[in-house]
Amino acid sequence: MKSGIIILSELRGPVRDHVLDIQRRFDPKLAATATPHVTITGSSGMGPISSEMTEDALRAALEPIARATEPMTLPFLRPMRFMQTNVVVLPLDPNGPIRALHERIKLSGLLFEQPRFTFTPHVTLSFFRELTPDDARALLALRVEEPVTIDHIAAYRTVDITNSKKILELSLGARTALSSTAESPTVLSVLSASRKVTKTP
């Protein structure tokens, strides 16, 4: 994972507990490092948002998107190796409402790095550990039947997967607080004050 700002949605409730149990079994370091989450931007479809971006700029860009996006409940697909690596993830269908959310963020005017992979929303199950063939087969054979509800997005400023800090969280849907929006500067005014970096096409 490159440094920068990523957008994700933490798992909550029984599905979080189930995924955390899987991580503890197959990759204890991952389980102890990061809360289970669906990665929405930063590793596929669009690279990390510029680390130079201010929190005000993020809020100005993301609040309208959060208000316009209704919470979504989605099923997990079968575990798979992420882009032919040794990392094993629990993917979601990259189409439908989660792609619409991803594309709104991508087109919001935020500055981000060129992506390495096509959009693949997912929860990471194993990252650090080198799985034995038996463990890999067992992990890839698992199924998570509980759906995931994505009802918020969170922005994390990251150095790497072990070093990140949440800087913003927004609920999805019309119930998102309007008072904070009124106090936020416009996207253009904040972005113009931010340091310029290369933007993907």
PDB file of C-alpha atoms in Angstrom:
ATOM      1  CA  MET A   1       0.000   0.000   0.000  1.00  0.00           C
ATOM      2  CA  LYS A   2       1.350   3.425  -0.971  1.00  0.00           C
ATOM      3  CA  SER A   3       1.261   6.377   1.410  1.00  0.00           C
ATOM      4  CA  GLY A   4      -1.584   8.842   1.025  1.00  0.00           C
ATOM      5  CA  ILE A   5      -5.267   8.969   1.934  1.00  0.00           C
ATOM      6  CA  ILE A   6      -7.562   6.002   1.396  1.00  0.00           C
ATOM      7  CA  ILE A   7     -11.342   5.744   1.674  1.00  0.00           C
ATOM      8  CA  LEU A   8     -12.871   2.714   3.354  1.00  0.00           C
ATOM      9  CA  SER A   9     -15.847   1.532   5.376  1.00  0.00           C
ATOM     10  CA  GLU A  10     -15.235  -0.396   8.582  1.00  0.00           C
ATOM     11  CA  LEU A  11     -17.192  -3.590   9.142  1.00  0.00           C
ATOM     12  CA  ARG A  12     -19.580  -3.595  12.092  1.00  0.00           C
ATOM     13  CA  GLY A  13     -21.651  -6.184  13.936  1.00  0.00           C
ATOM     14  CA  PRO A  14     -21.589  -9.961  13.408  1.00  0.00           C
ATOM     15  CA  VAL A  15     -19.879  -9.804   9.998  1.00  0.00           C
ATOM     16  CA  ARG A  16     -16.997  -7.869  11.555  1.00  0.00           C
ATOM     17  CA  ASP A  17     -16.621 -10.533  14.239  1.00  0.00           C
ATOM     18  CA  HIS A  18     -16.686 -13.316  11.639  1.00  0.00           C
ATOM     19  CA  VAL A  19     -14.046 -11.681   9.450  1.00  0.00           C
ATOM     20  CA  LEU A  20     -11.882 -10.867  12.465  1.00  0.00           C
ATOM     21  CA  ASP A  21     -11.976 -14.530  13.521  1.00  0.00           C
ATOM     22  CA  ILE A  22     -10.778 -15.517  10.036  1.00  0.00           C
ATOM     23  CA  GLN A  23      -7.968 -12.959  10.160  1.00  0.00           C
ATOM     24  CA  ARG A  24      -6.879 -14.151  13.602  1.00  0.00           C
ATOM     25  CA  ARG A  25      -6.705 -17.727  12.318  1.00  0.00           C
ATOM     26  CA  PHE A  26      -4.834 -17.060   9.074  1.00  0.00           C
ATOM     27  CA  ASP A  27      -2.998 -13.761   9.695  1.00  0.00           C
ATOM     28  CA  PRO A  28      -2.781 -12.716  13.367  1.00  0.00           C
ATOM     29  CA  LYS A  29      -0.617  -9.703  12.542  1.00  0.00           C
ATOM     30  CA  LEU A  30      -3.258  -8.311  10.193  1.00  0.00           C
ATOM     31  CA  ALA A  31      -5.962  -8.899  12.810  1.00  0.00           C
ATOM     32  CA  ALA A  32      -3.938  -6.937  15.361  1.00  0.00           C
ATOM     33  CA  THR A  33      -3.022  -4.148  12.942  1.00  0.00           C
ATOM     34  CA  ALA A  34      -6.204  -2.880  11.292  1.00  0.00           C
ATOM     35  CA  THR A  35      -9.937  -3.162  11.893  1.00  0.00           C
ATOM     36  CA  PRO A  36     -11.724  -5.216   9.194  1.00  0.00           C
ATOM     37  CA  HIS A  37     -12.925  -2.899   6.448  1.00  0.00           C
ATOM     38  CA  VAL A  38     -14.075  -2.663   2.845  1.00  0.00           C
ATOM     39  CA  THR A  39     -11.503  -0.788   0.779  1.00  0.00           C
ATOM     40  CA  ILE A  40     -13.318   1.659  -1.515  1.00  0.00           C
ATOM     41  CA  THR A  41     -10.422   3.732  -2.893  1.00  0.00           C
ATOM     42  CA  GLY A  42      -6.664   3.611  -2.614  1.00  0.00           C
ATOM     43  CA  SER A  43      -5.665   0.152  -3.813  1.00  0.00           C
ATOM     44  CA  SER A  44      -7.717  -0.334  -6.983  1.00  0.00           C
ATOM     45  CA  GLY A  45      -9.654   1.829  -9.411  1.00  0.00           C
ATOM     46  CA  MET A  46      -7.914   4.940  -8.113  1.00  0.00           C
ATOM     47  CA  GLY A  47      -4.676   5.282  -6.192  1.00  0.00           C
ATOM     48  CA  PRO A  48      -4.308   6.968  -2.808  1.00  0.00           C
ATOM     49  CA  ILE A  49      -5.501  10.557  -2.570  1.00  0.00           C
ATOM     50  CA  SER A  50      -2.642  13.023  -2.222  1.00  0.00           C
ATOM     51  CA  SER A  51      -1.247  13.172   1.317  1.00  0.00           C
ATOM     52  CA  GLU A  52      -1.047  16.950   0.818  1.00  0.00           C
ATOM     53  CA  MET A  53      -4.842  17.158   0.791  1.00  0.00           C
ATOM     54  CA  THR A  54      -6.246  18.940   3.841  1.00  0.00           C
ATOM     55  CA  GLU A  55      -9.087  17.639   5.964  1.00  0.00           C
ATOM     56  CA  ASP A  56     -11.186  20.639   4.887  1.00  0.00           C
ATOM     57  CA  ALA A  57     -10.664  19.697   1.234  1.00  0.00           C
ATOM     58  CA  LEU A  58     -11.671  16.119   1.904  1.00  0.00           C
ATOM     59  CA  ARG A  59     -14.793  17.150   3.788  1.00  0.00           C
ATOM     60  CA  ALA A  60     -15.818  19.632   1.095  1.00  0.00           C
ATOM     61  CA  ALA A  61     -15.484  16.972  -1.602  1.00  0.00           C
ATOM     62  CA  LEU A  62     -16.902  13.986   0.260  1.00  0.00           C
ATOM     63  CA  GLU A  63     -19.844  15.416   2.219  1.00  0.00           C
ATOM     64  CA  PRO A  64     -22.064  15.946  -0.859  1.00  0.00           C
ATOM     65  CA  ILE A  65     -21.199  12.431  -2.061  1.00  0.00           C
ATOM     66  CA  ALA A  66     -22.056  10.913   1.325  1.00  0.00           C
ATOM     67  CA  ARG A  67     -25.395  12.737   1.449  1.00  0.00           C
ATOM     68  CA  ALA A  68     -26.303  11.598  -2.076  1.00  0.00           C
ATOM     69  CA  THR A  69     -25.382   7.940  -1.470  1.00  0.00           C
ATOM     70  CA  GLU A  70     -27.833   5.712   0.353  1.00  0.00           C
ATOM     71  CA  PRO A  71     -26.511   2.951   2.650  1.00  0.00           C
ATOM     72  CA  MET A  72     -26.071  -0.342   0.816  1.00  0.00           C
ATOM     73  CA  THR A  73     -26.157  -3.971   1.926  1.00  0.00           C
ATOM     74  CA  LEU A  74     -24.041  -6.231  -0.269  1.00  0.00           C
ATOM     75  CA  PRO A  75     -23.096  -9.924  -0.336  1.00  0.00           C
ATOM     76  CA  PHE A  76     -19.508 -11.104  -0.300  1.00  0.00           C
ATOM     77  CA  LEU A  77     -18.189 -13.227  -3.132  1.00  0.00           C
ATOM     78  CA  ARG A  78     -15.805 -16.171  -2.733  1.00  0.00           C
ATOM     79  CA  PRO A  79     -12.328 -15.419  -1.320  1.00  0.00           C
ATOM     80  CA  MET A  80      -9.638 -14.958  -3.963  1.00  0.00           C
ATOM     81  CA  ARG A  81      -6.004 -13.992  -4.367  1.00  0.00           C
ATOM     82  CA  PHE A  82      -5.761 -10.263  -4.980  1.00  0.00           C
ATOM     83  CA  MET A  83      -4.463  -9.648  -8.502  1.00  0.00           C
ATOM     84  CA  GLN A  84      -2.401 -12.849  -8.554  1.00  0.00           C
ATOM     85  CA  THR A  85      -0.513 -11.979  -5.353  1.00  0.00           C
ATOM     86  CA  ASN A  86      -0.292 -13.949  -2.109  1.00  0.00           C
ATOM     87  CA  VAL A  87      -2.773 -11.543  -0.510  1.00  0.00           C
ATOM     88  CA  VAL A  88      -6.192 -13.168  -0.019  1.00  0.00           C
ATOM     89  CA  VAL A  89      -9.278 -10.956  -0.042  1.00  0.00           C
ATOM     90  CA  LEU A  90     -13.025 -11.250   0.284  1.00  0.00           C
ATOM     91  CA  PRO A  91     -14.330  -9.378  -2.776  1.00  0.00           C
ATOM     92  CA  LEU A  92     -17.633  -7.694  -3.499  1.00  0.00           C
ATOM     93  CA  ASP A  93     -19.253  -7.289  -6.891  1.00  0.00           C
ATOM     94  CA  PRO A  94     -17.463  -4.244  -8.371  1.00  0.00           C
ATOM     95  CA  ASN A  95     -20.651  -3.101 -10.107  1.00  0.00           C
ATOM     96  CA  GLY A  96     -23.809  -1.518  -8.764  1.00  0.00           C
ATOM     97  CA  PRO A  97     -24.011   0.999  -5.892  1.00  0.00           C
ATOM     98  CA  ILE A  98     -20.462   0.508  -4.615  1.00  0.00           C
ATOM     99  CA  ARG A  99     -19.043   1.322  -8.048  1.00  0.00           C
ATOM    100  CA  ALA A 100     -21.277   4.387  -8.219  1.00  0.00           C
ATOM    101  CA  LEU A 101     -19.839   5.526  -4.874  1.00  0.00           C
ATOM    102  CA  HIS A 102     -16.289   4.838  -6.049  1.00  0.00           C
ATOM    103  CA  GLU A 103     -16.822   6.759  -9.294  1.00  0.00           C
ATOM    104  CA  ARG A 104     -18.328   9.757  -7.476  1.00  0.00           C
ATOM    105  CA  ILE A 105     -15.217   9.964  -5.305  1.00  0.00           C
ATOM    106  CA  LYS A 106     -12.971   9.506  -8.328  1.00  0.00           C
ATOM    107  CA  LEU A 107     -14.687  12.365 -10.182  1.00  0.00           C
ATOM    108  CA  SER A 108     -14.933  14.677  -7.169  1.00  0.00           C
ATOM    109  CA  GLY A 109     -11.867  16.768  -8.007  1.00  0.00           C
ATOM    110  CA  LEU A 110      -9.618  15.213  -5.365  1.00  0.00           C
ATOM    111  CA  LEU A 111      -6.052  14.594  -6.481  1.00  0.00           C
ATOM    112  CA  PHE A 112      -4.935  10.977  -6.516  1.00  0.00           C
ATOM    113  CA  GLU A 113      -2.249   8.656  -7.827  1.00  0.00           C
ATOM    114  CA  GLN A 114      -2.535   6.426 -10.871  1.00  0.00           C
ATOM    115  CA  PRO A 115      -4.139   3.099  -9.886  1.00  0.00           C
ATOM    116  CA  ARG A 116      -2.263  -0.158 -10.356  1.00  0.00           C
ATOM    117  CA  PHE A 117      -5.351  -2.365 -10.540  1.00  0.00           C
ATOM    118  CA  THR A 118      -8.925  -2.263 -11.810  1.00  0.00           C
ATOM    119  CA  PHE A 119     -11.598  -1.498  -9.219  1.00  0.00           C
ATOM    120  CA  THR A 120     -11.958  -4.473  -6.877  1.00  0.00           C
ATOM    121  CA  PRO A 121     -13.748  -3.594  -3.605  1.00  0.00           C
ATOM    122  CA  HIS A 122     -12.720  -6.064  -0.934  1.00  0.00           C
ATOM    123  CA  VAL A 123     -11.944  -6.973   2.649  1.00  0.00           C
ATOM    124  CA  THR A 124      -8.401  -8.261   3.180  1.00  0.00           C
ATOM    125  CA  LEU A 125      -8.262 -11.645   4.930  1.00  0.00           C
ATOM    126  CA  SER A 126      -4.533 -12.374   4.772  1.00  0.00           C
ATOM    127  CA  PHE A 127      -1.741  -9.906   4.010  1.00  0.00           C
ATOM    128  CA  PHE A 128       1.432 -10.459   6.025  1.00  0.00           C
ATOM    129  CA  ARG A 129       1.579 -14.199   6.458  1.00  0.00           C
ATOM    130  CA  GLU A 130       3.028 -16.534   3.839  1.00  0.00           C
ATOM    131  CA  LEU A 131       0.301 -19.157   3.716  1.00  0.00           C
ATOM    132  CA  THR A 132       1.137 -22.820   3.433  1.00  0.00           C
ATOM    133  CA  PRO A 133      -0.608 -24.630   0.553  1.00  0.00           C
ATOM    134  CA  ASP A 134      -2.986 -26.246   3.046  1.00  0.00           C
ATOM    135  CA  ASP A 135      -3.801 -22.936   4.721  1.00  0.00           C
ATOM    136  CA  ALA A 136      -4.305 -21.240   1.367  1.00  0.00           C
ATOM    137  CA  ARG A 137      -6.753 -23.942   0.278  1.00  0.00           C
ATOM    138  CA  ALA A 138      -8.613 -23.719   3.577  1.00  0.00           C
ATOM    139  CA  LEU A 139      -8.855 -19.936   3.410  1.00  0.00           C
ATOM    140  CA  LEU A 140      -9.986 -19.874  -0.207  1.00  0.00           C
ATOM    141  CA  ALA A 141     -12.660 -22.478   0.605  1.00  0.00           C
ATOM    142  CA  LEU A 142     -14.241 -20.380   3.356  1.00  0.00           C
ATOM    143  CA  ARG A 143     -17.508 -18.545   2.803  1.00  0.00           C
ATOM    144  CA  VAL A 144     -18.853 -15.486   4.596  1.00  0.00           C
ATOM    145  CA  GLU A 145     -22.615 -15.704   4.267  1.00  0.00           C
ATOM    146  CA  GLU A 146     -23.422 -12.526   6.207  1.00  0.00           C
ATOM    147  CA  PRO A 147     -23.810  -9.478   3.955  1.00  0.00           C
ATOM    148  CA  VAL A 148     -21.980  -6.258   4.715  1.00  0.00           C
ATOM    149  CA  THR A 149     -23.807  -2.982   5.238  1.00  0.00           C
ATOM    150  CA  ILE A 150     -21.887   0.061   4.051  1.00  0.00           C
ATOM    151  CA  ASP A 151     -23.511   2.989   5.835  1.00  0.00           C
ATOM    152  CA  HIS A 152     -20.505   5.281   6.237  1.00  0.00           C
ATOM    153  CA  ILE A 153     -17.175   6.145   4.676  1.00  0.00           C
ATOM    154  CA  ALA A 154     -13.964   6.974   6.488  1.00  0.00           C
ATOM    155  CA  ALA A 155     -10.792   8.648   5.277  1.00  0.00           C
ATOM    156  CA  TYR A 156      -7.474   7.387   6.649  1.00  0.00           C
ATOM    157  CA  ARG A 157      -4.124   9.098   6.227  1.00  0.00           C
ATOM    158  CA  THR A 158      -1.666   6.229   5.748  1.00  0.00           C
ATOM    159  CA  VAL A 159       2.070   5.670   5.624  1.00  0.00           C
ATOM    160  CA  ASP A 160       1.640   1.914   5.178  1.00  0.00           C
ATOM    161  CA  ILE A 161      -0.825  -0.750   6.282  1.00  0.00           C
ATOM    162  CA  THR A 162       0.556  -0.685   9.836  1.00  0.00           C
ATOM    163  CA  ASN A 163       0.577   3.102  10.218  1.00  0.00           C
ATOM    164  CA  SER A 164      -2.659   4.965   9.545  1.00  0.00           C
ATOM    165  CA  LYS A 165      -4.908   7.531  11.212  1.00  0.00           C
ATOM    166  CA  LYS A 166      -8.601   8.203  10.687  1.00  0.00           C
ATOM    167  CA  ILE A 167      -9.115  11.853   9.769  1.00  0.00           C
ATOM    168  CA  LEU A 168     -12.746  11.919   8.655  1.00  0.00           C
ATOM    169  CA  GLU A 169     -15.909   9.805   8.907  1.00  0.00           C
ATOM    170  CA  LEU A 170     -19.223  10.532   7.176  1.00  0.00           C
ATOM    171  CA  SER A 171     -22.547   8.699   7.332  1.00  0.00           C
ATOM    172  CA  LEU A 172     -24.205   7.849   4.050  1.00  0.00           C
ATOM    173  CA  GLY A 173     -27.651   9.133   3.116  1.00  0.00           C
ATOM    174  CA  ALA A 174     -29.738  12.243   3.582  1.00  0.00           C
ATOM    175  CA  ARG A 175     -29.373  12.063   7.377  1.00  0.00           C
ATOM    176  CA  THR A 176     -25.754  13.212   7.148  1.00  0.00           C
ATOM    177  CA  ALA A 177     -25.464  16.374   9.258  1.00  0.00           C
ATOM    178  CA  LEU A 178     -25.935  19.531   7.237  1.00  0.00           C
ATOM    179  CA  SER A 179     -24.493  21.913   9.807  1.00  0.00           C
ATOM    180  CA  SER A 180     -20.909  20.804   9.194  1.00  0.00           C
ATOM    181  CA  THR A 181     -21.435  21.240   5.452  1.00  0.00           C
ATOM    182  CA  ALA A 182     -22.420  24.850   5.901  1.00  0.00           C
ATOM    183  CA  GLU A 183     -19.212  25.502   7.771  1.00  0.00           C
ATOM    184  CA  SER A 184     -17.024  23.793   5.183  1.00  0.00           C
ATOM    185  CA  PRO A 185     -15.388  25.759   2.346  1.00  0.00           C
ATOM    186  CA  THR A 186     -16.261  24.844  -1.224  1.00  0.00           C
ATOM    187  CA  VAL A 187     -14.321  22.108  -2.986  1.00  0.00           C
ATOM    188  CA  LEU A 188     -12.748  24.487  -5.484  1.00  0.00           C
ATOM    189  CA  SER A 189     -11.662  27.043  -2.895  1.00  0.00           C
ATOM    190  CA  VAL A 190     -10.007  24.400  -0.737  1.00  0.00           C
ATOM    191  CA  LEU A 191      -8.426  22.469  -3.602  1.00  0.00           C
ATOM    192  CA  SER A 192      -6.934  25.639  -5.041  1.00  0.00           C
ATOM    193  CA  ALA A 193      -5.138  26.177  -1.741  1.00  0.00           C
ATOM    194  CA  SER A 194      -3.791  22.641  -1.632  1.00  0.00           C
ATOM    195  CA  ARG A 195      -0.420  21.719  -3.042  1.00  0.00           C
ATOM    196  CA  LYS A 196      -0.691  20.437  -6.637  1.00  0.00           C
ATOM    197  CA  VAL A 197       0.172  16.842  -7.474  1.00  0.00           C
ATOM    198  CA  THR A 198      -0.226  14.779 -10.614  1.00  0.00           C
ATOM    199  CA  LYS A 199      -3.831  13.808 -11.223  1.00  0.00           C
ATOM    200  CA  THR A 200      -4.866  10.692 -13.078  1.00  0.00           C
ATOM    201  CA  PRO A 201      -6.887  11.143 -16.238  1.00  0.00           C
TER     202      PRO A 201
END
